[in-house]
């Protein structure tokens, strides 16, 4: 891990989760922009990776994030019917249905993997989402050492 | 060896207040592959851009990261600057320090840490960016306009006058839309039909316009520059070619009691009909639902009386496919159904009518030839109550938004009424009077001061019909702070403006977005008000939001200008974000082909010199591919990748977050 | 035999005796067992919620908690005000766990939210479904009635479920079943002046007069209500209204439960019809 | 088991050239191994019994065998379903393959692909999942996430990345498996923690809506990793979510690669 891992909140020794978010460019990224232009404050624990569409999100992206030690992964895109590419999010939805089942069975539970639809108009929803996910993960605690996908140094 | 330049923008205080920009610049300068990291007050300003251009030249940069506002804001600006400095614009990326960091966090150290992460992500990405070159696709210089109301007519005329072909599709039998139903228009009180019908005739007669009334768009494929559109022409049962529009048929038609859509059900029409006398085209159609010949197989009067034998009972729907380069959506609005308001009689009180019904009562071409007579008993109402915001600004029962035009047309209604019934009393209940617009407030003042409309600020709580036929209207005067009861003869509700029924299905067919109220979404609320997020599809009129006539016409002309701009080049350049297949490793399982929302991936046969098939693989059609990348994620052997968002780039981004 | 919790509230022990009598009688005919909540307390209507929100919620909360404790899953609150307070509280609690916790603290009683509150109208319709319909042996021979809901039996989207607050119809089926003809009229949900019955009597006089007048206009031979406040305002005040030179009115005001009782062949006295200010016994004559 | 009829049919297919090769089973000691028969004479060696667990459909996409098409293959129901999927995924054309259809009790003769699918629908519609495996899946589902992680970490730790599972699976026909892609490196090839987790999870995921539960992968695993737990859990998931079972339709759309507007989304907020 590099120096960029958020350190515990100053003063409190509380655990500060690291969350990787994969979002689509047209809805959720724009929703995050709206949260910004509306000056909505939310937890600083999430790092967004922008993709054109949730359809582009390869399940392996999610694995890679966990490999790298993310405490949780958030995936978010356009509401059904709103996809800029008409059906990318529908394809993604199917993929997630099956992939999350597989991850859950193998030890990456729902508290580690979150999904949502956030439209370009839902700045508030985005802020609430980030706060809520961060809080849930904070309660779940660090994913170390349980994380079965984690890359670990040679012993 | 990558040589990346990182430029941190303070955005005045916007970023600088919460993010320690110099610290971010320093951290960036230390990142592998970064040769310069600097911060500046306003990167988007001219000196800021100069700074970037200079660095590209002096430091021979192979990639640039601008850490500033959202790429949705200034990515084009900075990419243009990069291009001017001789760097391929797609070698520049933006880190969103403003919307995604400084504006949403307060803690300076935390925000600064996050900012450094955001920069690192983009540095690692940009190191793996490849030069991309815009893809040019041919433009079919024909526009499709959906909707033959004033907005559609205006857009079609402007495009046609610009020398480009237009296909104007209207679902009803005639052009004109709602405007044709209005009596007079605010704030000038000029006769609606007098100003509209010439336009209807002009557009129908225009050599560049193909008019398709009584038709609906049923399917849209393709993309900007070349949409494939399927249009269904409903059976008219009257051959427009031979029909002379003499009208003998509808004078003789025995089915006379069908409520006229045009007259808002206040007047009747026949089964074979033209919606109104000035209809364009002025050729009747047969309403198959009510025609005796088509339902019961007996009658045939119209066929007998038709001098040119234009009646064709065996007519059927036909489908045509057309290719267009751009689409203007002008599907308009309808009125909210006030039967949800039990307190206003739940739609069961005959003399509680909506705005269009009043327009028809006031219209010289209406069922009462312009005399205000109430539906129940045809009496001339001595007291008329007008209620604004019926359904509007009522999140619980109606719609949350303001319908914008009701204040004005209600004022117009009071004036029209007072002009026709001099001793009549016009009472208006309002929440606010919103009369923003040229000559609008003056018009409302005129209604109140010159034409004596009584304006009462407050809501009406109940309307009921007394046995003597009077409508008892109970409300509150919130300025005087007293309850008021008015004995009215007619009540006119200013119902909310809502999108056409089925607007959402049309949107899904077109692949454009719509908001929670089903109004179509513009690409940007301020800077791109007539474009949709789907390239090549534009909006005009009330399908995007409640609008009055001048606004609709203005937006229609704006949409036309966009279309003409698009058509000004034989080819257009598209962002080169497209998928590519690695044919060496593709095993042709066809998963991507099944997946592609644009049917942009095709089977491709690899042949040897003799033309013998070696094997078949998937191949992306650059013209069709829109760059969503859905195919990339379904490819098991990972044989597809997406320019601009390659696996290598994304994995590098993820890796920085460890 | 279905057991339904019973919350009479203060009215039914005072001005609303007939309502209490007729409800109990009706339940007996229908074979429903009304189990009065032990140690129930005031619902807080009209006073508490204008003074102290916590008190206004805590009072009904305690009653609900008791009902749950006593194993009751449904509670009938015949008085419209009691119904509104109890149901309103239940709705608020279901929405806010914090509020529930707070109330548990104040009253030192747990409440899981398992109790369903029935209004008099829901109660009657329920009995009809469960066999009362078959026992209506003495229909009222087309007695013209104006169903009067007033405010509390019609309003509050989540309190009064499945009816239009502006145009309620919940009583009509029952009245038809009882052999009444429902007249179309305009004042079904107008205010009778309930809360001002004592404090601003003259306001009540005007409001109640308007209601009576419209019912008479519409040809009603009686007004049917489910609310003790409405009842006292319309029944008790008719003399005052007439004395004020409005009217004259002479219109029986009867409870839904009384009408149903009559239709079920119960003696008018047992339903308390003889206790009205405006003679209501004539209504009974219609049933045979 | 009418093995003689199978042999005669096989011989006939080769003799009159309807098939260039018959892929079946023969015995080697106690073991049952695949037989690649091109000479009618050799069909006498063909055997079939409950011990024949391999899914011979796996050989149809091996490049070295492509030239022997049309090929006839001995297939039990699970393998027949594999063939249907291969056809749906454009890996087999109608004329490429004939099926010598067998199950544990009987030999059902020579069938073309449509015939095979007809037989599947008629006799083997909704085959039950392995009950024993289902029980284990439930047991694992009952664990806490951390316990599950521990369980699988231990299982995957055994993986030597020999890829026998992949070789045995008819659905793993990619020329260049994702695990061999190194620019970028998707899945670490080192036989240890994260690489093993990613490999086994992704291998299973790539079978979503495609696994016919033939068991060949688990049977082939020298380390005894319970791969069928993953495969069957996923197959159940596919069935619950999208109501489809793999391999009963030659034109089936891929489960991943198609969608329906009313797909479940209660896990998305």
Coordinates of C-alpha atoms in Angstrom, one line a residue, chain C residues 21-253:
Chain C
X21 CA -75.0 1.5 22.9
X22 CA -75.5 1.0 19.2
X23 CA -72.0 -0.2 18.5
X24 CA -72.2 -2.8 21.3
X25 CA -75.7 -4.0 20.2
X26 CA -74.5 -4.2 16.6
X27 CA -71.5 -6.2 17.5
X28 CA -73.6 -8.6 19.5
X29 CA -76.0 -9.2 16.5
X30 CA -73.0 -9.7 14.2
X31 CA -71.4 -12.1 16.6
X32 CA -68.3 -10.0 17.2
X33 CA -66.8 -9.9 20.6
X34 CA -65.8 -6.4 21.7
X35 CA -63.1 -6.5 24.3
X36 CA -62.6 -3.1 26.0
X37 CA -59.0 -2.3 26.5
X38 CA -58.3 -2.4 30.3
X39 CA -57.0 0.8 31.8
X40 CA -57.3 2.8 28.6
X41 CA -56.6 6.5 28.8
X42 CA -57.6 9.7 27.1
X43 CA -56.6 9.9 23.4
X44 CA -55.7 13.6 23.9
X45 CA -57.9 14.8 21.1
X46 CA -58.5 18.5 20.5
X47 CA -56.3 19.6 23.4
X48 CA -53.0 17.7 23.6
X49 CA -51.8 18.0 20.1
X50 CA -52.1 21.8 20.2
X51 CA -50.1 22.0 23.4
X52 CA -47.4 19.4 23.5
X53 CA -46.4 17.0 20.7
X54 CA -44.8 14.4 23.0
X55 CA -47.9 14.3 25.2
X56 CA -50.2 14.1 22.1
X57 CA -48.3 11.0 21.0
X58 CA -47.6 9.5 24.4
X59 CA -51.3 9.3 25.3
X60 CA -52.4 7.2 22.3
X61 CA -49.1 5.3 22.6
X62 CA -49.9 4.1 26.0
X63 CA -53.3 2.8 24.9
X64 CA -51.8 1.1 21.9
X65 CA -49.2 -0.5 24.1
X66 CA -51.8 -1.7 26.5
X67 CA -53.9 -3.2 23.6
X68 CA -50.8 -5.0 22.3
X69 CA -50.0 -6.2 25.8
X70 CA -53.6 -7.5 26.2
X71 CA -53.2 -9.5 23.0
X72 CA -55.4 -7.4 20.8
X73 CA -54.5 -7.1 17.1
X74 CA -57.4 -4.9 16.1
X75 CA -58.9 -2.0 18.0
X76 CA -62.2 -0.2 17.2
X77 CA -62.2 3.5 18.0
X78 CA -65.8 4.5 17.2
X79 CA -65.2 8.2 18.0
X80 CA -63.7 9.9 14.9
X81 CA -61.4 11.9 17.0
X82 CA -60.1 8.9 19.0
X83 CA -59.7 7.1 15.7
X84 CA -57.7 9.9 14.2
X85 CA -55.4 10.2 17.2
X86 CA -54.8 6.5 17.6
X87 CA -54.3 5.8 13.9
X88 CA -52.2 8.9 13.4
X89 CA -50.0 7.9 16.3
X90 CA -49.6 4.4 14.9
X91 CA -48.6 5.8 11.5
X92 CA -46.1 8.2 13.0
X93 CA -44.5 5.4 15.1
X94 CA -44.3 3.1 12.1
X95 CA -42.4 5.9 10.3
X96 CA -39.9 6.8 13.0
X97 CA -38.1 4.2 15.2
X98 CA -36.7 7.1 17.2
X99 CA -40.1 8.4 18.1
X100 CA -41.1 4.8 19.1
X101 CA -38.0 4.6 21.3
X102 CA -38.7 8.0 22.9
X103 CA -42.3 7.0 23.7
X104 CA -41.2 3.7 25.2
X105 CA -39.0 5.8 27.4
X106 CA -41.8 8.1 28.4
X107 CA -44.5 5.5 29.0
X108 CA -42.1 2.7 30.1
X109 CA -44.0 0.4 27.9
X110 CA -42.9 -1.4 24.7
X111 CA -45.0 -1.3 21.6
X112 CA -44.1 -3.4 18.5
X113 CA -46.7 -1.8 16.3
X114 CA -48.9 -4.9 15.8
X115 CA -52.3 -3.2 16.6
X116 CA -54.6 -2.2 13.7
X117 CA -57.0 0.7 14.4
X118 CA -60.5 0.5 12.9
X119 CA -62.8 3.4 12.3
X120 CA -66.6 3.0 12.8
X121 CA -67.0 2.8 9.0
X122 CA -64.3 0.1 8.6
X123 CA -65.8 -1.7 11.6
X124 CA -69.3 -1.7 10.0
X125 CA -68.1 -2.7 6.6
X126 CA -66.0 -5.5 8.2
X127 CA -69.1 -6.8 10.1
X128 CA -71.1 -6.8 6.8
X129 CA -68.5 -8.9 5.1
X130 CA -68.4 -11.3 8.0
X131 CA -72.1 -12.1 8.0
X132 CA -74.0 -9.0 9.2
X133 CA -75.2 -8.5 5.6
X134 CA -77.3 -11.6 5.9
X135 CA -78.8 -10.4 9.2
X136 CA -80.3 -7.1 7.9
X137 CA -83.8 -8.3 8.2
X138 CA -85.5 -4.9 8.6
X139 CA -84.3 -2.7 5.8
X140 CA -85.2 1.0 6.0
X141 CA -87.4 1.1 3.0
X142 CA -85.5 3.7 1.0
X143 CA -85.0 6.2 3.7
X144 CA -83.2 9.2 2.1
X145 CA -80.0 9.8 3.9
X146 CA -77.1 12.1 3.5
X147 CA -73.8 10.4 4.6
X148 CA -71.8 12.9 6.6
X149 CA -68.1 12.3 7.1
X150 CA -67.0 15.6 8.5
X151 CA -63.2 16.0 8.8
X152 CA -61.8 13.2 10.9
X153 CA -63.4 10.3 9.1
X154 CA -62.2 11.5 5.7
X155 CA -58.9 13.1 6.1
X156 CA -55.2 12.3 6.5
X157 CA -54.1 10.2 3.4
X158 CA -52.4 7.6 5.6
X159 CA -55.0 7.7 8.4
X160 CA -58.1 7.2 6.3
X161 CA -57.0 4.5 3.8
X162 CA -58.6 3.7 0.5
X163 CA -61.0 6.6 0.3
X164 CA -60.9 10.0 -1.4
X165 CA -60.7 12.7 1.3
X166 CA -62.5 15.1 -0.9
X167 CA -65.2 12.7 -2.1
X168 CA -65.5 9.9 0.4
X169 CA -67.8 7.0 -0.4
X170 CA -66.9 4.5 2.4
X171 CA -70.4 4.7 4.0
X172 CA -72.4 4.3 0.9
X173 CA -72.3 0.5 0.5
X174 CA -73.3 -0.1 4.1
X175 CA -76.2 2.4 3.9
X176 CA -77.4 0.8 0.7
X177 CA -77.3 -2.6 2.4
X178 CA -79.4 -1.1 5.2
X179 CA -82.0 -0.2 2.6
X180 CA -81.3 3.5 2.6
X181 CA -81.2 5.7 -0.5
X182 CA -78.1 7.9 -0.4
X183 CA -78.8 11.4 -1.7
X184 CA -76.1 13.2 -3.6
X185 CA -75.2 16.3 -1.6
X186 CA -72.3 18.7 -1.3
X187 CA -71.5 19.0 2.4
X188 CA -70.3 15.5 3.2
X189 CA -66.9 16.7 4.3
X190 CA -67.6 20.3 5.3
X191 CA -66.6 21.4 8.8
X192 CA -69.3 21.3 11.5
X193 CA -67.3 23.5 13.8
X194 CA -66.3 20.6 16.0
X195 CA -63.4 22.1 17.9
X196 CA -65.3 25.3 18.6
X197 CA -68.5 23.6 19.9
X198 CA -67.9 25.3 23.2
X199 CA -65.6 28.2 22.5
X200 CA -67.2 29.8 19.4
X201 CA -70.8 28.6 19.4
X202 CA -72.0 31.2 16.9
X203 CA -69.4 29.9 14.3
X204 CA -70.8 26.4 14.9
X205 CA -74.3 27.7 14.4
X206 CA -73.5 29.0 10.9
X207 CA -71.4 26.0 9.8
X208 CA -73.9 23.4 11.1
X209 CA -76.8 25.4 9.6
X210 CA -75.2 25.2 6.2
X211 CA -74.8 21.5 6.4
X212 CA -78.3 20.9 7.6
X213 CA -79.7 23.2 4.9
X214 CA -77.8 21.4 2.1
X215 CA -79.0 18.0 3.3
X216 CA -82.6 19.2 3.4
X217 CA -82.1 20.8 0.0
X218 CA -80.9 17.5 -1.3
X219 CA -84.1 15.9 0.1
X220 CA -82.4 13.9 2.9
X221 CA -84.7 12.6 5.7
X222 CA -81.7 12.1 8.0
X223 CA -78.0 12.8 8.2
X224 CA -75.8 9.7 9.0
X225 CA -72.6 10.4 10.8
X226 CA -69.9 8.4 12.6
X227 CA -68.6 11.2 14.7
X228 CA -69.9 12.2 18.2
X229 CA -68.7 15.8 17.8
X230 CA -70.5 16.2 14.5
X231 CA -73.5 14.5 16.0
X232 CA -73.7 16.9 19.0
X233 CA -73.2 19.9 16.8
X234 CA -75.9 18.9 14.3
X235 CA -78.3 17.3 16.7
X236 CA -78.0 19.3 19.9
X237 CA -77.6 22.7 18.1
X238 CA -80.6 22.5 15.9
X239 CA -82.8 24.4 18.4
X240 CA -80.1 27.1 18.8
X241 CA -79.8 27.4 15.0
X242 CA -83.6 27.7 14.7
X243 CA -83.6 30.2 17.5
X244 CA -81.0 32.2 15.6
X245 CA -83.5 32.6 12.9
X246 CA -81.8 30.2 10.6
X247 CA -83.6 27.1 9.5
X248 CA -86.1 26.1 10.7
X249 CA -84.5 22.7 10.8
X250 CA -86.0 19.4 11.9
X251 CA -83.6 16.8 10.7
X252 CA -82.7 13.6 12.6
X253 CA -79.0 13.0 13.0

